């Protein structure tokens, strides 16, 4: 395996942090990052031992800082440089207060600790599979790297209960039947807000109520139509049944959602917006593995088969 340290950029913190830690450690400067070797404050001292200790700290500080600055891209360099608006003495002019502060800033910037990011990292870990002709050791290193990234996204206050809740939310969403309605539900939950066990349960309850209501309305409508058909026999439909001048369907033009989108119910607007986000997400991301939960390629339709953005029944 190559010992080359990759340049730190968005998305590769773990690939960068492991080898850079090795480089700093081999230089005898990792204690700078951990904070166990701090500035002794002996600048200007005439004592030989104090001068030696001060110099040792400055060498270690410079080695660690140099290793970091040599392996970050322009955006991360600016992040470090921006930490110190004033010139800093002892040879680090214009850079930053301490190497430890730089390391902590980079770790924080590249390891966001929120539930949505954790859900995405759960997905990344679960979809990590062996590539064709990839060695077992290389495959397992990628798994460990994905696991480390997930671990770093967890706040220090995370409890076992928090982890179980996160796993429950993840596996619940991953286990949804991959039909059109569930793909939209998956997108609404994962794109629109915080992902945890409570929010998933609430979203499920709300969606199930909507589905039950839609089913009941559909059954009631079918029964009413059957009753009208039975009472009228084979009588032809009235010749004056309205036809929309905009889409040529059987409803009044004033009730057409295509011509009057402001009349569309909010739940239908939300559903259409979810479809749009799914399409954008599919275009913006590479083809996922079989293990990942992805949006279906076709657009969902209404419960009764008509277009979402279409019209209201007269």
PDB file of C-alpha atoms in Angstrom:
ATOM      1  CA  UNK A   1       0.000   0.000   0.000  1.00  0.00           C
ATOM      2  CA  UNK A   2       1.226   3.495  -0.840  1.00  0.00           C
ATOM      3  CA  UNK A   3       2.335   5.748   2.025  1.00  0.00           C
ATOM      4  CA  UNK A   4       1.300   8.862   0.125  1.00  0.00           C
ATOM      5  CA  UNK A   5      -0.885  11.156   2.208  1.00  0.00           C
ATOM      6  CA  UNK A   6      -3.925  12.365   0.231  1.00  0.00           C
ATOM      7  CA  UNK A   7      -4.755  16.055   0.158  1.00  0.00           C
ATOM      8  CA  UNK A   8      -7.521  16.810   2.633  1.00  0.00           C
ATOM      9  CA  UNK A   9     -10.692  17.969   0.907  1.00  0.00           C
ATOM     10  CA  UNK A  10     -14.400  17.615   1.451  1.00  0.00           C
ATOM     11  CA  UNK A  11     -15.370  13.971   1.898  1.00  0.00           C
ATOM     12  CA  UNK A  12     -12.004  12.291   2.576  1.00  0.00           C
ATOM     13  CA  UNK A  13     -11.204  13.244   6.168  1.00  0.00           C
ATOM     14  CA  UNK A  14     -10.725   9.650   7.346  1.00  0.00           C
ATOM     15  CA  UNK A  15      -8.476   8.787   4.389  1.00  0.00           C
ATOM     16  CA  UNK A  16      -6.365  11.818   5.306  1.00  0.00           C
ATOM     17  CA  UNK A  17      -6.408  11.638   9.117  1.00  0.00           C
ATOM     18  CA  UNK A  18      -4.932   8.144   9.438  1.00  0.00           C
ATOM     19  CA  UNK A  19      -1.710   8.666   7.453  1.00  0.00           C
ATOM     20  CA  UNK A  20      -1.216  12.239   8.687  1.00  0.00           C
ATOM     21  CA  UNK A  21      -1.450  10.952  12.268  1.00  0.00           C
ATOM     22  CA  UNK A  22       1.280   8.445  11.416  1.00  0.00           C
ATOM     23  CA  UNK A  23       3.496  11.160   9.963  1.00  0.00           C
ATOM     24  CA  UNK A  24       3.077  13.470  12.951  1.00  0.00           C
ATOM     25  CA  UNK A  25       3.665  10.587  15.360  1.00  0.00           C
ATOM     26  CA  UNK A  26       6.856   9.520  13.561  1.00  0.00           C
ATOM     27  CA  UNK A  27       8.098  13.100  13.962  1.00  0.00           C
ATOM     28  CA  UNK A  28       7.559  12.801  17.719  1.00  0.00           C
ATOM     29  CA  UNK A  29       4.916  15.522  17.686  1.00  0.00           C
ATOM     30  CA  UNK A  30       1.601  13.738  18.301  1.00  0.00           C
ATOM     31  CA  UNK A  31       1.617  15.033  21.894  1.00  0.00           C
ATOM     32  CA  UNK A  32       1.056  18.481  20.377  1.00  0.00           C
ATOM     33  CA  UNK A  33      -2.255  17.289  18.885  1.00  0.00           C
ATOM     34  CA  UNK A  34      -3.386  15.526  22.052  1.00  0.00           C
ATOM     35  CA  UNK A  35      -2.555  18.604  24.114  1.00  0.00           C
ATOM     36  CA  UNK A  36      -0.163  16.792  26.471  1.00  0.00           C
ATOM     37  CA  UNK A  37       2.781  18.894  25.279  1.00  0.00           C
ATOM     38  CA  UNK A  38       1.876  22.574  25.510  1.00  0.00           C
ATOM     39  CA  UNK A  39       3.821  25.801  25.246  1.00  0.00           C
ATOM     40  CA  UNK A  40       6.003  25.895  28.387  1.00  0.00           C
ATOM     41  CA  UNK A  41       6.129  29.690  28.184  1.00  0.00           C
ATOM     42  CA  UNK A  42       9.900  30.059  28.567  1.00  0.00           C
ATOM     43  CA  UNK A  43      10.459  32.585  25.797  1.00  0.00           C
ATOM     44  CA  UNK A  44      13.356  34.836  26.748  1.00  0.00           C
ATOM     45  CA  UNK A  45      14.485  32.627  29.615  1.00  0.00           C
ATOM     46  CA  UNK A  46      18.233  32.473  30.325  1.00  0.00           C
ATOM     47  CA  UNK A  47      18.018  29.057  31.956  1.00  0.00           C
ATOM     48  CA  UNK A  48      19.572  26.407  29.685  1.00  0.00           C
ATOM     49  CA  UNK A  49      17.065  23.685  30.547  1.00  0.00           C
ATOM     50  CA  UNK A  50      14.100  26.013  30.055  1.00  0.00           C
ATOM     51  CA  UNK A  51      15.521  27.152  26.730  1.00  0.00           C
ATOM     52  CA  UNK A  52      15.924  23.510  25.668  1.00  0.00           C
ATOM     53  CA  UNK A  53      12.327  22.684  26.617  1.00  0.00           C
ATOM     54  CA  UNK A  54      11.009  25.770  24.838  1.00  0.00           C
ATOM     55  CA  UNK A  55      12.937  24.850  21.693  1.00  0.00           C
ATOM     56  CA  UNK A  56      11.701  21.247  21.824  1.00  0.00           C
ATOM     57  CA  UNK A  57       8.114  22.444  21.965  1.00  0.00           C
ATOM     58  CA  UNK A  58       8.622  24.866  19.052  1.00  0.00           C
ATOM     59  CA  UNK A  59      10.187  22.105  16.919  1.00  0.00           C
ATOM     60  CA  UNK A  60       7.329  19.703  17.679  1.00  0.00           C
ATOM     61  CA  UNK A  61       4.733  22.417  17.064  1.00  0.00           C
ATOM     62  CA  UNK A  62       6.333  23.343  13.754  1.00  0.00           C
ATOM     63  CA  UNK A  63       6.624  19.704  12.624  1.00  0.00           C
ATOM     64  CA  UNK A  64       2.975  18.955  13.349  1.00  0.00           C
ATOM     65  CA  UNK A  65       1.724  22.185  11.807  1.00  0.00           C
ATOM     66  CA  UNK A  66       3.887  21.769   8.721  1.00  0.00           C
ATOM     67  CA  UNK A  67       2.625  18.227   8.146  1.00  0.00           C
ATOM     68  CA  UNK A  68      -0.974  19.464   8.295  1.00  0.00           C
ATOM     69  CA  UNK A  69      -0.527  22.530   6.078  1.00  0.00           C
ATOM     70  CA  UNK A  70       1.328  20.522   3.416  1.00  0.00           C
ATOM     71  CA  UNK A  71      -1.590  18.131   2.981  1.00  0.00           C
ATOM     72  CA  UNK A  72      -4.726  20.301   2.939  1.00  0.00           C
ATOM     73  CA  UNK A  73      -6.418  21.980  -0.011  1.00  0.00           C
ATOM     74  CA  UNK A  74      -6.926  25.728  -0.372  1.00  0.00           C
ATOM     75  CA  UNK A  75     -10.321  25.739   1.377  1.00  0.00           C
ATOM     76  CA  UNK A  76      -8.978  23.937   4.452  1.00  0.00           C
ATOM     77  CA  UNK A  77      -5.851  26.116   4.499  1.00  0.00           C
ATOM     78  CA  UNK A  78      -8.091  29.179   4.591  1.00  0.00           C
ATOM     79  CA  UNK A  79     -10.080  27.596   7.423  1.00  0.00           C
ATOM     80  CA  UNK A  80      -6.883  27.281   9.456  1.00  0.00           C
ATOM     81  CA  UNK A  81      -5.531  30.667   8.446  1.00  0.00           C
ATOM     82  CA  UNK A  82      -8.820  32.357   9.326  1.00  0.00           C
ATOM     83  CA  UNK A  83      -8.594  31.149  12.904  1.00  0.00           C
ATOM     84  CA  UNK A  84      -6.045  33.818  13.663  1.00  0.00           C
ATOM     85  CA  UNK A  85      -6.688  37.307  12.371  1.00  0.00           C
ATOM     86  CA  UNK A  86      -3.570  38.707  13.987  1.00  0.00           C
ATOM     87  CA  UNK A  87       0.055  37.849  13.366  1.00  0.00           C
ATOM     88  CA  UNK A  88       1.408  35.131  15.645  1.00  0.00           C
ATOM     89  CA  UNK A  89       4.904  35.195  16.989  1.00  0.00           C
ATOM     90  CA  UNK A  90       7.518  32.429  17.178  1.00  0.00           C
ATOM     91  CA  UNK A  91       7.715  31.756  13.432  1.00  0.00           C
ATOM     92  CA  UNK A  92       4.025  31.027  12.759  1.00  0.00           C
ATOM     93  CA  UNK A  93       3.150  34.513  11.550  1.00  0.00           C
ATOM     94  CA  UNK A  94      -0.307  34.800  10.071  1.00  0.00           C
ATOM     95  CA  UNK A  95      -1.172  31.130  10.512  1.00  0.00           C
ATOM     96  CA  UNK A  96      -2.828  30.236  13.803  1.00  0.00           C
ATOM     97  CA  UNK A  97      -2.613  30.090  17.562  1.00  0.00           C
ATOM     98  CA  UNK A  98      -1.735  26.408  17.849  1.00  0.00           C
ATOM     99  CA  UNK A  99      -1.491  23.227  15.840  1.00  0.00           C
ATOM    100  CA  UNK A 100      -3.970  21.526  18.155  1.00  0.00           C
ATOM    101  CA  UNK A 101      -6.510  24.260  17.381  1.00  0.00           C
ATOM    102  CA  UNK A 102      -6.003  23.621  13.663  1.00  0.00           C
ATOM    103  CA  UNK A 103      -6.461  19.870  14.066  1.00  0.00           C
ATOM    104  CA  UNK A 104      -9.618  20.313  16.149  1.00  0.00           C
ATOM    105  CA  UNK A 105     -11.057  22.806  13.648  1.00  0.00           C
ATOM    106  CA  UNK A 106     -10.510  20.422  10.739  1.00  0.00           C
ATOM    107  CA  UNK A 107     -11.997  17.502  12.667  1.00  0.00           C
ATOM    108  CA  UNK A 108     -15.073  19.539  13.575  1.00  0.00           C
ATOM    109  CA  UNK A 109     -15.543  20.850  10.036  1.00  0.00           C
ATOM    110  CA  UNK A 110     -15.331  17.390   8.480  1.00  0.00           C
ATOM    111  CA  UNK A 111     -17.254  15.451  11.143  1.00  0.00           C
ATOM    112  CA  UNK A 112     -20.652  17.085  11.517  1.00  0.00           C
ATOM    113  CA  UNK A 113     -22.527  15.592  14.450  1.00  0.00           C
ATOM    114  CA  UNK A 114     -26.197  15.590  13.557  1.00  0.00           C
ATOM    115  CA  UNK A 115     -28.763  12.829  13.070  1.00  0.00           C
ATOM    116  CA  UNK A 116     -29.211  13.409   9.337  1.00  0.00           C
ATOM    117  CA  UNK A 117     -25.499  12.987   8.676  1.00  0.00           C
ATOM    118  CA  UNK A 118     -25.439   9.884  10.871  1.00  0.00           C
ATOM    119  CA  UNK A 119     -28.251   8.386   8.806  1.00  0.00           C
ATOM    120  CA  UNK A 120     -26.301   9.021   5.601  1.00  0.00           C
ATOM    121  CA  UNK A 121     -23.233   7.418   7.172  1.00  0.00           C
ATOM    122  CA  UNK A 122     -25.302   4.390   8.205  1.00  0.00           C
ATOM    123  CA  UNK A 123     -26.271   4.075   4.545  1.00  0.00           C
ATOM    124  CA  UNK A 124     -22.673   4.428   3.430  1.00  0.00           C
ATOM    125  CA  UNK A 125     -21.515   1.731   5.838  1.00  0.00           C
ATOM    126  CA  UNK A 126     -24.306  -0.707   4.956  1.00  0.00           C
ATOM    127  CA  UNK A 127     -23.707  -0.286   1.207  1.00  0.00           C
ATOM    128  CA  UNK A 128     -19.943  -0.853   1.373  1.00  0.00           C
ATOM    129  CA  UNK A 129     -19.389  -4.056  -0.607  1.00  0.00           C
ATOM    130  CA  UNK A 130     -16.312  -5.748  -2.030  1.00  0.00           C
ATOM    131  CA  UNK A 131     -15.350  -4.518  -5.491  1.00  0.00           C
ATOM    132  CA  UNK A 132     -14.405  -6.925  -8.301  1.00  0.00           C
ATOM    133  CA  UNK A 133     -10.836  -8.182  -7.832  1.00  0.00           C
ATOM    134  CA  UNK A 134     -10.477  -6.191  -4.583  1.00  0.00           C
ATOM    135  CA  UNK A 135      -8.405  -7.915  -1.906  1.00  0.00           C
ATOM    136  CA  UNK A 136     -10.113  -8.890   1.340  1.00  0.00           C
ATOM    137  CA  UNK A 137      -7.806  -6.635   3.358  1.00  0.00           C
ATOM    138  CA  UNK A 138      -8.468  -3.603   1.138  1.00  0.00           C
ATOM    139  CA  UNK A 139     -12.213  -4.247   1.329  1.00  0.00           C
ATOM    140  CA  UNK A 140     -12.140  -4.498   5.115  1.00  0.00           C
ATOM    141  CA  UNK A 141     -10.101  -1.284   5.364  1.00  0.00           C
ATOM    142  CA  UNK A 142     -12.865   0.535   3.492  1.00  0.00           C
ATOM    143  CA  UNK A 143     -15.433  -0.917   5.895  1.00  0.00           C
ATOM    144  CA  UNK A 144     -13.350   0.212   8.880  1.00  0.00           C
ATOM    145  CA  UNK A 145     -12.992   3.673   7.346  1.00  0.00           C
ATOM    146  CA  UNK A 146     -16.769   3.991   6.898  1.00  0.00           C
ATOM    147  CA  UNK A 147     -17.258   2.810  10.488  1.00  0.00           C
ATOM    148  CA  UNK A 148     -14.723   5.362  11.769  1.00  0.00           C
ATOM    149  CA  UNK A 149     -16.499   8.141   9.905  1.00  0.00           C
ATOM    150  CA  UNK A 150     -19.792   7.116  11.498  1.00  0.00           C
ATOM    151  CA  UNK A 151     -18.163   6.940  14.929  1.00  0.00           C
ATOM    152  CA  UNK A 152     -16.683  10.435  14.559  1.00  0.00           C
ATOM    153  CA  UNK A 153     -20.135  11.802  13.703  1.00  0.00           C
ATOM    154  CA  UNK A 154     -21.489  10.734  17.100  1.00  0.00           C
ATOM    155  CA  UNK A 155     -21.439  13.350  19.868  1.00  0.00           C
ATOM    156  CA  UNK A 156     -19.449  12.453  22.972  1.00  0.00           C
ATOM    157  CA  UNK A 157     -22.731  12.367  24.921  1.00  0.00           C
ATOM    158  CA  UNK A 158     -24.132   9.536  22.760  1.00  0.00           C
ATOM    159  CA  UNK A 159     -25.588   6.693  24.832  1.00  0.00           C
ATOM    160  CA  UNK A 160     -26.352   3.069  23.983  1.00  0.00           C
ATOM    161  CA  UNK A 161     -30.059   4.030  23.787  1.00  0.00           C
ATOM    162  CA  UNK A 162     -29.223   6.759  21.249  1.00  0.00           C
ATOM    163  CA  UNK A 163     -27.382   4.225  19.106  1.00  0.00           C
ATOM    164  CA  UNK A 164     -30.211   1.686  19.255  1.00  0.00           C
ATOM    165  CA  UNK A 165     -32.720   4.397  18.269  1.00  0.00           C
ATOM    166  CA  UNK A 166     -30.528   5.392  15.323  1.00  0.00           C
ATOM    167  CA  UNK A 167     -30.203   1.770  14.208  1.00  0.00           C
ATOM    168  CA  UNK A 168     -33.964   1.278  14.539  1.00  0.00           C
ATOM    169  CA  UNK A 169     -34.710   4.339  12.392  1.00  0.00           C
ATOM    170  CA  UNK A 170     -32.175   3.285   9.778  1.00  0.00           C
ATOM    171  CA  UNK A 171     -33.298  -0.330   9.461  1.00  0.00           C
ATOM    172  CA  UNK A 172     -36.964   0.673   9.520  1.00  0.00           C
ATOM    173  CA  UNK A 173     -36.497   2.963   6.531  1.00  0.00           C
ATOM    174  CA  UNK A 174     -34.222   0.492   4.746  1.00  0.00           C
ATOM    175  CA  UNK A 175     -36.832  -2.236   5.179  1.00  0.00           C
ATOM    176  CA  UNK A 176     -39.672  -0.338   3.509  1.00  0.00           C
ATOM    177  CA  UNK A 177     -41.190  -2.082   0.511  1.00  0.00           C
ATOM    178  CA  UNK A 178     -39.729  -0.340  -2.519  1.00  0.00           C
ATOM    179  CA  UNK A 179     -42.945   0.909  -4.103  1.00  0.00           C
ATOM    180  CA  UNK A 180     -43.662   4.413  -5.369  1.00  0.00           C
ATOM    181  CA  UNK A 181     -45.522   5.615  -2.289  1.00  0.00           C
ATOM    182  CA  UNK A 182     -42.795   4.423   0.072  1.00  0.00           C
ATOM    183  CA  UNK A 183     -40.052   5.974  -2.062  1.00  0.00           C
ATOM    184  CA  UNK A 184     -41.768   9.344  -1.677  1.00  0.00           C
ATOM    185  CA  UNK A 185     -42.191   8.766   2.058  1.00  0.00           C
ATOM    186  CA  UNK A 186     -38.496   7.846   2.350  1.00  0.00           C
ATOM    187  CA  UNK A 187     -37.526  11.070   0.589  1.00  0.00           C
ATOM    188  CA  UNK A 188     -39.835  13.219   2.723  1.00  0.00           C
ATOM    189  CA  UNK A 189     -38.316  11.816   5.915  1.00  0.00           C
ATOM    190  CA  UNK A 190     -34.637  11.811   4.957  1.00  0.00           C
ATOM    191  CA  UNK A 191     -34.557  15.052   2.953  1.00  0.00           C
ATOM    192  CA  UNK A 192     -37.054  17.166   4.793  1.00  0.00           C
ATOM    193  CA  UNK A 193     -36.000  16.915   8.432  1.00  0.00           C
ATOM    194  CA  UNK A 194     -34.278  15.184  11.329  1.00  0.00           C
ATOM    195  CA  UNK A 195     -34.011  11.402  11.075  1.00  0.00           C
ATOM    196  CA  UNK A 196     -34.451   9.497  14.325  1.00  0.00           C
ATOM    197  CA  UNK A 197     -36.773   6.865  15.750  1.00  0.00           C
ATOM    198  CA  UNK A 198     -39.355   9.414  16.932  1.00  0.00           C
ATOM    199  CA  UNK A 199     -39.559  11.369  13.675  1.00  0.00           C
ATOM    200  CA  UNK A 200     -39.811   8.157  11.641  1.00  0.00           C
ATOM    201  CA  UNK A 201     -42.647   6.865  13.840  1.00  0.00           C
ATOM    202  CA  UNK A 202     -44.524  10.173  13.578  1.00  0.00           C
ATOM    203  CA  UNK A 203     -44.068  10.279   9.790  1.00  0.00           C
ATOM    204  CA  UNK A 204     -45.358   6.705   9.517  1.00  0.00           C
ATOM    205  CA  UNK A 205     -48.474   7.510  11.587  1.00  0.00           C
ATOM    206  CA  UNK A 206     -49.258  10.586   9.511  1.00  0.00           C
ATOM    207  CA  UNK A 207     -48.726   8.790   6.208  1.00  0.00           C
ATOM    208  CA  UNK A 208     -50.787   5.768   7.248  1.00  0.00           C
ATOM    209  CA  UNK A 209     -53.669   8.046   8.228  1.00  0.00           C
ATOM    210  CA  UNK A 210     -53.470   9.713   4.820  1.00  0.00           C
ATOM    211  CA  UNK A 211     -53.429   6.363   3.032  1.00  0.00           C
ATOM    212  CA  UNK A 212     -56.357   5.008   5.074  1.00  0.00           C
ATOM    213  CA  UNK A 213     -58.371   8.152   4.333  1.00  0.00           C
ATOM    214  CA  UNK A 214     -57.577   7.950   0.616  1.00  0.00           C
ATOM    215  CA  UNK A 215     -58.571   4.272   0.549  1.00  0.00           C
ATOM    216  CA  UNK A 216     -61.846   4.984   2.328  1.00  0.00           C
ATOM    217  CA  UNK A 217     -62.653   7.836  -0.050  1.00  0.00           C
ATOM    218  CA  UNK A 218     -61.856   5.634  -3.029  1.00  0.00           C
ATOM    219  CA  UNK A 219     -64.108   2.839  -1.794  1.00  0.00           C
ATOM    220  CA  UNK A 220     -66.919   5.298  -1.026  1.00  0.00           C
ATOM    221  CA  UNK A 221     -66.609   6.825  -4.488  1.00  0.00           C
ATOM    222  CA  UNK A 222     -66.732   3.417  -6.165  1.00  0.00           C
ATOM    223  CA  UNK A 223     -69.813   2.445  -4.160  1.00  0.00           C
ATOM    224  CA  UNK A 224     -71.557   5.696  -5.076  1.00  0.00           C
ATOM    225  CA  UNK A 225     -70.764   5.237  -8.756  1.00  0.00           C
ATOM    226  CA  UNK A 226     -71.983   1.652  -8.650  1.00  0.00           C
ATOM    227  CA  UNK A 227     -75.239   2.828  -7.077  1.00  0.00           C
ATOM    228  CA  UNK A 228     -75.784   5.480  -9.728  1.00  0.00           C
ATOM    229  CA  UNK A 229     -75.016   3.001 -12.474  1.00  0.00           C
ATOM    230  CA  UNK A 230     -77.487   0.468 -11.054  1.00  0.00           C
ATOM    231  CA  UNK A 231     -80.301   3.007 -10.724  1.00  0.00           C
ATOM    232  CA  UNK A 232     -79.813   4.438 -14.179  1.00  0.00           C
ATOM    233  CA  UNK A 233     -79.276   1.127 -15.943  1.00  0.00           C
ATOM    234  CA  UNK A 234     -77.676   1.665 -19.278  1.00  0.00           C
ATOM    235  CA  UNK A 235     -78.650   5.289 -19.593  1.00  0.00           C
ATOM    236  CA  UNK A 236     -76.060   7.382 -21.330  1.00  0.00           C
ATOM    237  CA  UNK A 237     -74.140  10.046 -19.429  1.00  0.00           C
ATOM    238  CA  UNK A 238     -75.582  13.547 -19.657  1.00  0.00           C
ATOM    239  CA  UNK A 239     -74.452  15.356 -22.752  1.00  0.00           C
ATOM    240  CA  UNK A 240     -73.734  18.503 -20.736  1.00  0.00           C
ATOM    241  CA  UNK A 241     -71.053  16.897 -18.508  1.00  0.00           C
ATOM    242  CA  UNK A 242     -68.295  19.560 -18.144  1.00  0.00           C
ATOM    243  CA  UNK A 243     -65.006  19.264 -20.036  1.00  0.00           C
ATOM    244  CA  UNK A 244     -61.959  21.278 -18.996  1.00  0.00           C
ATOM    245  CA  UNK A 245     -60.839  23.658 -21.719  1.00  0.00           C
ATOM    246  CA  UNK A 246     -57.236  23.415 -20.451  1.00  0.00           C
ATOM    247  CA  UNK A 247     -56.587  19.659 -20.219  1.00  0.00           C
ATOM    248  CA  UNK A 248     -59.753  18.259 -21.904  1.00  0.00           C
ATOM    249  CA  UNK A 249     -60.641  16.087 -18.889  1.00  0.00           C
ATOM    250  CA  UNK A 250     -64.040  15.655 -17.229  1.00  0.00           C
ATOM    251  CA  UNK A 251     -64.077  18.474 -14.694  1.00  0.00           C
ATOM    252  CA  UNK A 252     -64.758  22.174 -14.627  1.00  0.00           C
ATOM    253  CA  UNK A 253     -62.014  24.462 -15.910  1.00  0.00           C
ATOM    254  CA  UNK A 254     -62.219  26.448 -12.673  1.00  0.00           C
ATOM    255  CA  UNK A 255     -61.260  23.305 -10.732  1.00  0.00           C
ATOM    256  CA  UNK A 256     -58.289  22.313 -12.896  1.00  0.00           C
ATOM    257  CA  UNK A 257     -55.087  22.059 -10.831  1.00  0.00           C
ATOM    258  CA  UNK A 258     -52.930  22.457 -13.919  1.00  0.00           C
ATOM    259  CA  UNK A 259     -54.564  25.750 -14.823  1.00  0.00           C
ATOM    260  CA  UNK A 260     -55.016  26.833 -11.190  1.00  0.00           C
ATOM    261  CA  UNK A 261     -52.120  25.318  -9.189  1.00  0.00           C
ATOM    262  CA  UNK A 262     -53.056  27.499  -6.203  1.00  0.00           C
ATOM    263  CA  UNK A 263     -56.145  25.316  -5.695  1.00  0.00           C
ATOM    264  CA  UNK A 264     -54.092  22.143  -5.343  1.00  0.00           C
ATOM    265  CA  UNK A 265     -54.276  20.605  -1.806  1.00  0.00           C
ATOM    266  CA  UNK A 266     -51.138  21.034   0.288  1.00  0.00           C
ATOM    267  CA  UNK A 267     -50.558  17.265   0.617  1.00  0.00           C
ATOM    268  CA  UNK A 268     -50.492  16.975  -3.176  1.00  0.00           C
ATOM    269  CA  UNK A 269     -48.033  19.889  -3.445  1.00  0.00           C
ATOM    270  CA  UNK A 270     -45.795  18.185  -0.877  1.00  0.00           C
ATOM    271  CA  UNK A 271     -45.967  14.938  -2.813  1.00  0.00           C
ATOM    272  CA  UNK A 272     -45.077  16.629  -6.096  1.00  0.00           C
ATOM    273  CA  UNK A 273     -42.184  18.449  -4.406  1.00  0.00           C
ATOM    274  CA  UNK A 274     -40.905  15.141  -3.060  1.00  0.00           C
ATOM    275  CA  UNK A 275     -41.007  13.686  -6.577  1.00  0.00           C
ATOM    276  CA  UNK A 276     -38.992  16.635  -7.865  1.00  0.00           C
ATOM    277  CA  UNK A 277     -36.346  16.220  -5.137  1.00  0.00           C
ATOM    278  CA  UNK A 278     -36.096  12.510  -5.878  1.00  0.00           C
ATOM    279  CA  UNK A 279     -35.437  13.227  -9.551  1.00  0.00           C
ATOM    280  CA  UNK A 280     -32.787  15.838  -8.712  1.00  0.00           C
ATOM    281  CA  UNK A 281     -31.158  13.494  -6.213  1.00  0.00           C
ATOM    282  CA  UNK A 282     -30.966  10.677  -8.801  1.00  0.00           C
ATOM    283  CA  UNK A 283     -29.381  13.017 -11.352  1.00  0.00           C
ATOM    284  CA  UNK A 284     -26.865  14.417  -8.844  1.00  0.00           C
ATOM    285  CA  UNK A 285     -25.664  11.129  -7.354  1.00  0.00           C
ATOM    286  CA  UNK A 286     -23.965   8.068  -8.932  1.00  0.00           C
ATOM    287  CA  UNK A 287     -25.827   4.796  -9.384  1.00  0.00           C
ATOM    288  CA  UNK A 288     -26.072   3.232  -5.876  1.00  0.00           C
ATOM    289  CA  UNK A 289     -25.366  -0.378  -4.913  1.00  0.00           C
ATOM    290  CA  UNK A 290     -28.073  -2.972  -4.408  1.00  0.00           C
ATOM    291  CA  UNK A 291     -27.835  -2.450  -0.635  1.00  0.00           C
ATOM    292  CA  UNK A 292     -28.668   1.230  -0.742  1.00  0.00           C
ATOM    293  CA  UNK A 293     -32.216   2.508  -0.566  1.00  0.00           C
ATOM    294  CA  UNK A 294     -32.774   4.632  -3.687  1.00  0.00           C
ATOM    295  CA  UNK A 295     -35.614   6.302  -5.486  1.00  0.00           C
ATOM    296  CA  UNK A 296     -37.491   4.368  -8.162  1.00  0.00           C
ATOM    297  CA  UNK A 297     -36.969   5.581 -11.718  1.00  0.00           C
ATOM    298  CA  UNK A 298     -40.596   6.194 -12.579  1.00  0.00           C
ATOM    299  CA  UNK A 299     -42.702   9.012 -11.159  1.00  0.00           C
ATOM    300  CA  UNK A 300     -45.414   8.014  -8.666  1.00  0.00           C
ATOM    301  CA  UNK A 301     -49.033   8.437  -9.604  1.00  0.00           C
ATOM    302  CA  UNK A 302     -52.194   9.287  -7.707  1.00  0.00           C
ATOM    303  CA  UNK A 303     -54.031   6.606  -5.783  1.00  0.00           C
ATOM    304  CA  UNK A 304     -56.717   6.595  -8.486  1.00  0.00           C
ATOM    305  CA  UNK A 305     -54.184   6.570 -11.372  1.00  0.00           C
ATOM    306  CA  UNK A 306     -54.542  10.186 -12.425  1.00  0.00           C
ATOM    307  CA  UNK A 307     -51.638  12.654 -12.557  1.00  0.00           C
ATOM    308  CA  UNK A 308     -50.658  14.342  -9.288  1.00  0.00           C
ATOM    309  CA  UNK A 309     -50.660  17.793 -10.808  1.00  0.00           C
ATOM    310  CA  UNK A 310     -53.858  17.153 -12.705  1.00  0.00           C
ATOM    311  CA  UNK A 311     -57.351  18.088 -11.637  1.00  0.00           C
ATOM    312  CA  UNK A 312     -60.067  17.773  -9.028  1.00  0.00           C
ATOM    313  CA  UNK A 313     -63.165  15.696  -9.721  1.00  0.00           C
ATOM    314  CA  UNK A 314     -66.197  17.824 -10.384  1.00  0.00           C
TER     315      UNK A 314
END
